[in-house]
CSV table of C-alpha atoms in Angstrom, one decimal:
chain,number,residue,atom,x,y,z
A,77,MET,CA,36.1,-70.6,-28.8
A,78,ALA,CA,35.1,-73.9,-27.1
A,79,LYS,CA,38.8,-74.7,-26.5
A,80,ARG,CA,39.4,-71.3,-24.9
A,81,LYS,CA,36.6,-71.8,-22.4
A,82,LYS,CA,37.9,-75.3,-21.4
A,83,SER,CA,41.4,-73.9,-20.8
A,84,SER,CA,40.2,-70.9,-18.8
A,85,THR,CA,38.3,-73.0,-16.2
A,86,PRO,CA,41.4,-74.6,-14.6
A,87,ASN,CA,43.2,-71.3,-14.5
A,88,SER,CA,40.4,-69.8,-12.5
A,89,SER,CA,40.3,-72.7,-10.2
A,90,GLY,CA,44.1,-72.4,-9.6
A,91,VAL,CA,43.7,-68.8,-8.6
A,92,LEU,CA,41.0,-69.6,-6.2
A,93,VAL,CA,43.1,-72.4,-4.6
A,94,TYR,CA,46.1,-70.0,-4.1
A,95,LEU,CA,43.8,-67.3,-2.8
A,96,GLY,CA,42.3,-69.8,-0.3
A,97,ILE,CA,45.8,-70.9,0.9
A,98,LEU,CA,46.8,-67.3,1.3
A,99,LEU,CA,43.7,-66.5,3.4
A,100,SER,CA,44.3,-69.6,5.5
A,101,ILE,CA,47.9,-68.5,6.2
A,102,LEU,CA,46.8,-65.0,7.1
A,103,ALA,CA,44.1,-66.5,9.5
A,104,ILE,CA,46.6,-68.7,11.2
A,105,VAL,CA,49.1,-65.7,11.6
A,106,ALA,CA,46.2,-63.6,13.0
A,107,ILE,CA,45.3,-66.3,15.5
A,108,ILE,CA,48.9,-66.8,16.7
A,109,TYR,CA,49.2,-63.0,17.1
A,110,ILE,CA,46.1,-62.8,19.2
A,111,VAL,CA,47.1,-65.8,21.4
A,112,VAL,CA,50.6,-64.3,22.0
A,113,SER,CA,49.2,-60.8,22.7
A,114,ASN,CA,46.7,-62.2,25.2
A,115,LYS,CA,49.5,-64.2,27.0
A,116,LYS,CA,51.6,-61.1,27.3
A,117,ASP,CA,48.7,-59.1,28.7
A,118,GLN,CA,48.0,-61.8,31.2
A,119,GLU,CA,51.7,-61.8,32.3
A,120,GLN,CA,51.6,-58.0,32.6
A,121,VAL,CA,48.5,-58.2,34.7
A,122,PHE,CA,50.1,-60.8,36.9
A,123,ASP,CA,53.3,-58.8,37.2
A,124,THR,CA,51.3,-55.7,38.0
A,125,GLN,CA,49.3,-57.4,40.6
A,126,THR,CA,52.4,-58.9,42.2
A,127,ILE,CA,54.1,-55.6,42.4
A,128,ASN,CA,51.0,-53.9,43.8
A,129,ASN,CA,50.9,-56.5,46.5
A,130,ILE,CA,54.5,-55.9,47.5
A,131,ASP,CA,54.0,-52.1,47.3
A,132,THR,CA,51.1,-52.1,49.8
A,133,TYR,CA,53.5,-50.9,52.5
A,134,PHE,CA,54.2,-47.7,50.7
A,135,LYS,CA,50.5,-47.0,49.8
A,136,ASP,CA,48.5,-47.5,53.0
A,137,ARG,CA,50.6,-49.6,55.4
A,138,LYS,CA,47.6,-51.9,56.0
A,139,ARG,CA,48.0,-54.4,58.9
A,140,GLU,CA,51.2,-52.7,60.1
A,141,TYR,CA,50.0,-52.8,63.7
A,142,SER,CA,47.4,-55.5,63.6
A,143,ILE,CA,49.6,-57.6,65.9
A,144,LEU,CA,49.3,-54.9,68.6
A,145,ASP,CA,49.9,-56.8,71.8
A,146,THR,CA,47.9,-59.9,70.7
A,147,PRO,CA,49.0,-63.1,72.5
A,148,LYS,CA,51.8,-65.0,70.8
A,149,ASN,CA,51.2,-68.8,70.5
A,150,VAL,CA,54.4,-70.4,71.4
A,151,GLU,CA,54.4,-73.8,69.7
A,152,GLN,CA,56.0,-76.8,71.6
A,153,ASN,CA,56.0,-74.8,74.7
A,154,ILE,CA,52.7,-74.1,76.5
A,155,THR,CA,49.0,-74.5,75.6
A,156,ASP,CA,47.8,-71.9,73.1
A,157,THR,CA,46.0,-69.0,74.7
A,158,LYS,CA,42.8,-67.7,73.1
A,159,LEU,CA,43.4,-64.4,71.3
A,160,ASN,CA,41.9,-61.4,72.9
A,161,SER,CA,40.3,-58.9,70.5
A,162,ILE,CA,42.0,-55.6,70.1
A,163,ASN,CA,40.0,-52.4,70.9
A,164,GLU,CA,38.6,-51.0,67.6
A,165,SER,CA,39.8,-47.5,68.5
A,166,ASP,CA,43.3,-48.9,69.0
A,167,ILE,CA,43.2,-50.5,65.5
A,168,ASN,CA,42.0,-47.3,63.9
A,169,LYS,CA,44.7,-45.4,65.8
A,170,SER,CA,47.4,-47.9,64.6
A,171,LYS,CA,46.5,-47.4,61.0
A,172,SER,CA,47.8,-43.9,61.1
A,173,ASP,CA,50.8,-45.0,63.0
A,174,ILE,CA,53.5,-43.9,60.5
A,175,ASP,CA,56.9,-42.9,61.8
A,176,LYS,CA,58.0,-39.4,60.8
A,177,PRO,CA,61.6,-39.8,59.7
A,178,ASN,CA,63.9,-36.8,59.4
A,179,ILE,CA,66.6,-38.1,57.1
A,180,LYS,CA,66.3,-38.3,53.3
A,181,ILE,CA,67.6,-41.1,51.2
A,182,LYS,CA,70.3,-40.0,48.8
A,183,GLU,CA,68.6,-41.5,45.8
A,184,PRO,CA,67.3,-39.3,43.0
A,185,ASN,CA,64.3,-41.5,42.1
A,186,LEU,CA,63.0,-42.0,45.6
A,187,ASN,CA,60.9,-39.7,47.7
A,188,LEU,CA,60.7,-42.0,50.7
A,189,LYS,CA,62.6,-41.5,53.9
A,190,PRO,CA,64.2,-44.0,56.2
A,191,ASN,CA,62.6,-45.1,59.4
A,192,HIS,CA,65.9,-45.2,61.3
A,193,ASP,CA,68.3,-42.5,62.4
A,194,ILE,CA,71.2,-43.6,60.2
A,195,LYS,CA,73.6,-41.9,57.8
A,196,THR,CA,73.4,-42.8,54.2
A,197,ASP,CA,77.1,-42.9,53.7
A,198,LEU,CA,77.9,-45.9,55.9
A,199,ASN,CA,81.0,-47.8,55.2
A,200,LEU,CA,79.4,-51.2,54.9
A,201,SER,CA,80.9,-54.5,53.9
A,202,SER,CA,78.8,-54.6,50.8
A,203,ASN,CA,76.3,-52.5,48.9
A,204,ARG,CA,73.4,-54.9,49.6
A,205,PRO,CA,70.6,-53.7,51.9
A,206,LYS,CA,70.9,-55.0,55.4
A,207,LEU,CA,68.0,-57.0,57.0
A,208,ALA,CA,67.8,-58.3,60.5
A,209,ILE,CA,65.2,-60.9,61.3
A,210,ILE,CA,64.3,-61.3,65.0
A,211,LEU,CA,62.2,-64.3,66.2
A,212,ASP,CA,60.5,-63.4,69.5
A,213,ASP,CA,59.1,-65.7,72.2
A,214,ILE,CA,62.0,-68.2,72.0
A,215,SER,CA,62.1,-70.5,75.1
A,216,THR,CA,62.6,-74.1,74.2
A,217,PHE,CA,65.3,-76.4,72.7
A,218,TYR,CA,62.8,-77.2,70.0
A,219,HIS,CA,62.8,-73.5,69.0
A,220,ALA,CA,66.6,-73.5,69.0
A,221,LYS,CA,66.7,-76.6,66.8
A,222,LYS,CA,64.3,-75.1,64.3
A,223,ILE,CA,66.2,-71.8,64.1
A,224,LYS,CA,69.5,-73.6,63.6
A,225,SER,CA,68.1,-75.8,60.9
A,226,LEU,CA,67.4,-72.8,58.8
A,227,ASP,CA,71.2,-72.0,58.6
A,228,MET,CA,70.4,-68.3,58.3
A,229,ASN,CA,71.4,-65.2,60.3
A,230,ILE,CA,68.3,-65.2,62.6
A,231,THR,CA,68.4,-63.3,65.9
A,232,PRO,CA,66.5,-65.2,68.7
A,233,SER,CA,64.9,-63.1,71.4
A,234,ILE,CA,64.5,-65.3,74.5
A,235,PHE,CA,62.0,-65.0,77.3
A,236,PRO,CA,63.4,-64.6,80.8
A,237,PRO,CA,63.0,-67.8,82.9
A,238,SER,CA,59.7,-68.3,84.6
A,239,LYS,CA,57.3,-71.2,85.4
A,240,ASN,CA,56.2,-71.2,81.7
A,241,TYR,CA,59.8,-71.0,80.4
A,242,PRO,CA,62.0,-73.0,82.8
A,243,ASN,CA,64.7,-73.9,80.2
A,244,SER,CA,65.2,-70.5,78.6
A,245,VAL,CA,68.6,-69.9,80.3
A,246,ASN,CA,70.0,-73.1,78.9
A,247,VAL,CA,68.3,-72.5,75.5
A,248,ALA,CA,70.3,-69.2,75.3
A,249,LYS,CA,73.5,-71.2,75.4
A,250,GLU,CA,72.6,-72.8,72.1
A,251,PHE,CA,73.3,-69.5,70.3
A,252,LYS,CA,76.4,-67.4,69.8
A,253,PHE,CA,74.1,-64.3,69.9
A,254,TYR,CA,70.7,-63.8,71.3
A,255,MET,CA,68.5,-61.0,72.7
A,256,ILE,CA,66.2,-60.9,75.7
A,257,HIS,CA,62.4,-60.6,75.2
A,258,LEU,CA,61.2,-58.5,78.1
A,259,PRO,CA,57.4,-58.6,78.9
A,260,LEU,CA,56.1,-55.1,79.4
A,261,GLU,CA,52.6,-53.9,80.3
A,262,ALA,CA,50.1,-53.6,77.4
A,263,ILE,CA,47.0,-51.5,76.9
A,264,ASN,CA,44.7,-54.3,75.7
A,265,TYR,CA,46.1,-57.6,76.6
A,266,GLN,CA,44.8,-59.8,79.4
A,267,ALA,CA,47.1,-62.9,79.0
A,268,GLN,CA,50.2,-61.1,80.2
A,269,GLU,CA,53.3,-63.0,81.4
A,270,LYS,CA,53.8,-63.4,85.2
A,271,ASN,CA,56.8,-61.1,85.4
A,272,THR,CA,55.5,-58.4,83.2
A,273,LEU,CA,56.8,-55.0,84.2
A,274,LYS,CA,54.1,-52.4,84.8
A,275,ILE,CA,54.1,-48.6,84.7
A,276,SER,CA,53.3,-48.6,88.4
A,277,ASP,CA,56.5,-50.6,89.3
A,278,SER,CA,59.1,-48.8,91.3
A,279,SER,CA,62.7,-48.2,90.2
A,280,VAL,CA,63.8,-50.7,92.8
A,281,LYS,CA,61.6,-53.5,91.3
A,282,ILE,CA,62.6,-52.7,87.8
A,283,GLU,CA,66.3,-52.6,88.6
A,284,SER,CA,66.0,-55.9,90.6
A,285,GLN,CA,64.3,-57.6,87.6
A,286,ILE,CA,66.8,-56.4,85.1
A,287,ALA,CA,69.7,-57.3,87.4
A,288,ASN,CA,68.3,-60.8,87.7
A,289,ILE,CA,68.0,-61.1,83.9
A,290,LYS,CA,71.6,-60.0,83.6
A,291,SER,CA,72.7,-62.6,86.1
A,292,ASN,CA,70.9,-65.3,84.2
A,293,PHE,CA,72.1,-64.1,80.8
A,294,PRO,CA,75.5,-62.6,81.5
A,295,THR,CA,76.4,-62.2,77.8
A,296,ALA,CA,73.1,-60.5,76.9
A,297,ILE,CA,73.3,-56.9,75.8
A,298,TYR,CA,70.2,-56.2,73.7
A,299,ILE,CA,66.6,-56.4,75.0
A,300,ASN,CA,63.3,-55.9,73.2
A,301,ASN,CA,59.8,-55.6,74.5
A,302,HIS,CA,57.1,-58.4,74.5
A,303,THR,CA,53.8,-56.5,74.1
A,304,GLY,CA,54.3,-53.2,76.0
A,305,SER,CA,52.1,-50.7,74.3
A,306,LYS,CA,51.2,-49.1,77.7
A,307,PHE,CA,54.6,-49.3,79.2
A,308,THR,CA,56.6,-48.0,76.3
A,309,SER,CA,54.3,-45.1,75.8
A,310,ASP,CA,54.8,-43.9,79.4
A,311,TYR,CA,57.9,-41.7,79.7
A,312,ASN,CA,58.5,-42.1,83.4
A,313,ALA,CA,58.2,-45.9,83.3
A,314,MET,CA,60.6,-46.0,80.4
A,315,LYS,CA,63.1,-43.8,82.1
A,316,ARG,CA,63.2,-46.1,85.1
A,317,LEU,CA,63.7,-49.0,82.7
A,318,PHE,CA,66.5,-47.2,80.8
A,319,LYS,CA,68.3,-46.4,84.1
A,320,ALA,CA,68.2,-50.1,85.1
A,321,LEU,CA,69.4,-51.2,81.6
A,322,LYS,CA,72.3,-48.7,81.8
A,323,LYS,CA,73.4,-50.1,85.1
A,324,ASN,CA,73.5,-53.5,83.6
A,325,ASN,CA,75.1,-52.5,80.3
A,326,MET,CA,72.0,-53.4,78.3
A,327,ILE,CA,70.4,-51.7,75.3
A,328,PHE,CA,66.8,-51.4,74.4
A,329,ILE,CA,65.5,-52.3,70.9
A,330,ASP,CA,62.0,-51.1,70.2
A,331,SER,CA,59.5,-53.7,69.0
A,332,TYR,CA,57.4,-50.7,68.3
A,333,THR,CA,54.0,-52.0,69.3
A,334,THR,CA,52.7,-48.4,69.6
A,335,LYS,CA,53.4,-45.2,67.8
A,336,ASP,CA,53.5,-43.5,71.2
A,337,SER,CA,56.6,-45.3,72.2
A,338,LYS,CA,59.1,-43.1,74.1
A,339,ALA,CA,62.0,-45.4,73.4
A,340,LYS,CA,63.4,-43.0,70.8
A,341,ILE,CA,63.4,-40.1,73.2
A,342,LEU,CA,64.9,-42.1,76.0
A,343,SER,CA,67.6,-43.6,73.7
A,344,LYS,CA,68.7,-40.1,72.8
A,345,GLU,CA,68.7,-39.0,76.4
A,346,PHE,CA,70.8,-42.0,77.5
A,347,GLY,CA,73.2,-41.7,74.6
A,348,ASN,CA,72.1,-44.9,72.9
A,349,LYS,CA,71.4,-45.5,69.2
A,350,TYR,CA,67.8,-46.1,68.4
A,351,LEU,CA,66.6,-49.1,66.5
A,352,LYS,CA,63.0,-50.2,65.9
A,353,ARG,CA,61.0,-52.9,64.2
A,354,ASP,CA,59.9,-52.2,60.6
A,355,VAL,CA,57.7,-55.2,59.8
A,356,PHE,CA,55.9,-57.9,61.7
A,357,ILE,CA,56.1,-60.8,59.3
A,358,ASP,CA,53.6,-63.2,60.8
A,359,ASN,CA,50.5,-61.2,61.9
A,360,ILE,CA,48.7,-63.8,59.8
A,361,LYS,CA,49.8,-67.3,60.6
A,362,ASP,CA,49.8,-68.4,56.9
A,363,GLU,CA,52.9,-69.3,54.9
A,364,LYS,CA,51.9,-67.3,51.8
A,365,ALA,CA,51.0,-64.3,53.9
A,366,ILE,CA,54.4,-64.5,55.8
A,367,ILE,CA,56.2,-64.8,52.5
A,368,LYS,CA,54.5,-61.6,51.3
A,369,GLU,CA,55.7,-59.8,54.5
A,370,LEU,CA,59.2,-61.1,54.0
A,371,LYS,CA,59.1,-59.6,50.5
A,372,ARG,CA,57.9,-56.4,51.9
A,373,SER,CA,60.8,-56.5,54.4
A,374,ILE,CA,63.2,-56.8,51.5
A,375,LYS,CA,61.6,-53.8,49.8
A,376,VAL,CA,61.9,-51.7,53.0
A,377,ALA,CA,65.5,-52.7,53.4
A,378,LYS,CA,66.2,-51.7,49.8
A,379,THR,CA,64.5,-48.3,50.3
A,380,ASN,CA,66.1,-47.5,53.7
A,381,GLY,CA,69.4,-49.3,53.4
A,382,LEU,CA,68.4,-51.5,56.4
A,383,ALA,CA,65.3,-53.0,58.0
A,384,ILE,CA,64.2,-55.0,61.0
A,385,ALA,CA,61.6,-57.7,60.7
A,386,ILE,CA,60.1,-59.5,63.7
A,387,GLY,CA,58.4,-62.9,63.6
A,388,HIS,CA,57.6,-65.8,66.0
A,389,PRO,CA,58.4,-69.5,66.3
A,390,TYR,CA,55.4,-70.7,64.3
A,391,GLN,CA,55.6,-73.6,62.0
A,392,GLN,CA,54.3,-71.4,59.2
A,393,THR,CA,57.1,-68.9,59.9
A,394,PHE,CA,59.8,-71.5,59.7
A,395,LYS,CA,58.4,-72.8,56.4
A,396,ALA,CA,58.2,-69.3,54.9
A,397,LEU,CA,61.7,-68.5,56.0
A,398,ALA,CA,63.0,-71.7,54.4
A,399,ALA,CA,61.1,-71.0,51.2
A,400,MET,CA,62.5,-67.5,51.1
A,401,LYS,CA,66.1,-68.4,52.0
A,402,ASN,CA,67.6,-67.9,48.6
A,403,GLU,CA,65.7,-64.8,47.8
A,404,LEU,CA,66.7,-63.2,51.1
A,405,ALA,CA,70.3,-64.1,50.5
A,406,ASN,CA,70.3,-62.7,47.0
A,407,GLU,CA,68.4,-59.5,47.6
A,408,THR,CA,69.7,-58.5,51.1
A,409,GLU,CA,72.6,-59.2,53.5
A,410,LEU,CA,71.0,-60.9,56.5
A,411,VAL,CA,72.7,-59.7,59.7
A,412,ILE,CA,72.2,-60.4,63.3
A,413,LEU,CA,70.8,-57.5,65.5
A,414,LYS,CA,74.2,-56.8,67.0
A,415,ASP,CA,75.7,-56.1,63.5
A,416,MET,CA,72.7,-54.0,62.6
A,417,TYR,CA,73.3,-51.8,65.7
A,418,GLU,CA,77.0,-51.5,65.0
A,419,LEU,CA,76.2,-50.1,61.5
A,420,TYR,CA,75.6,-46.7,63.0
A,421,ASN,CA,78.4,-44.2,63.2
């Protein structure tokens, strides 16, 4: 009996050892599972947050019009002007500024509609969505150099010559294609340009100014507004402008600084196609914020087939464009404004 007790002791110990090893292995497996699961959850949360940030445009369109006629700081050009505050009622009004399109996208999984009067069966050179990026307030050779250094299809919109922009005519010669950035009267903007057209200006004055612009920029065809919330919302003033543009074979592109813009109505009356801005990319002069708006521009282009984004010659904007160069090239077909206009049938 004594021998049996001695022999049973090691057997029991062996079982306990094996049981301990098994429990240790199970514990390790459980810990690994928990760690991996937490990592996946974190990645999902990150991805969800990223998507939600990009989708802001389609949920509440926040900050869409926060740039309403605020002064544009033109770097390497003139001394920065202090920003004037926007009337609170205008900001509240702009939040509801959502274009009411009338053409449906031919995609079964999308309920969104395009912001432009285009056909969905365009014969394009590729199936990729088209994106035009316009940089307003261009007036110096420094601006031209920075744009060229990007090596991207960027459309410069150049200020007409004035005391503040003495070299703009020669700067335009640096580009194969450019637009004219025409100062128009705003509702709440005190630091207006010297040659800003006002709703009280006569047809003679408007025609004289447009003719002078055409003389300085003989190859220019497209023109968009600098500020202009008051002017573009006035039908009679816009009609005088459109008559002057027609005489000089020029076409108006709407920077869309107000939902009350009459540019669409006048474009139809004068037999022109209508193009307007979809996204202001640098309302906030911060590289990360601008990258976010560029991503939103890509999303709008994918949804509508095309999109127009407007920015300014800020250092942060140039850095953001350089950082987004590959993604913009992979996700869209960057086109100049002229090509965008000619996509219409």
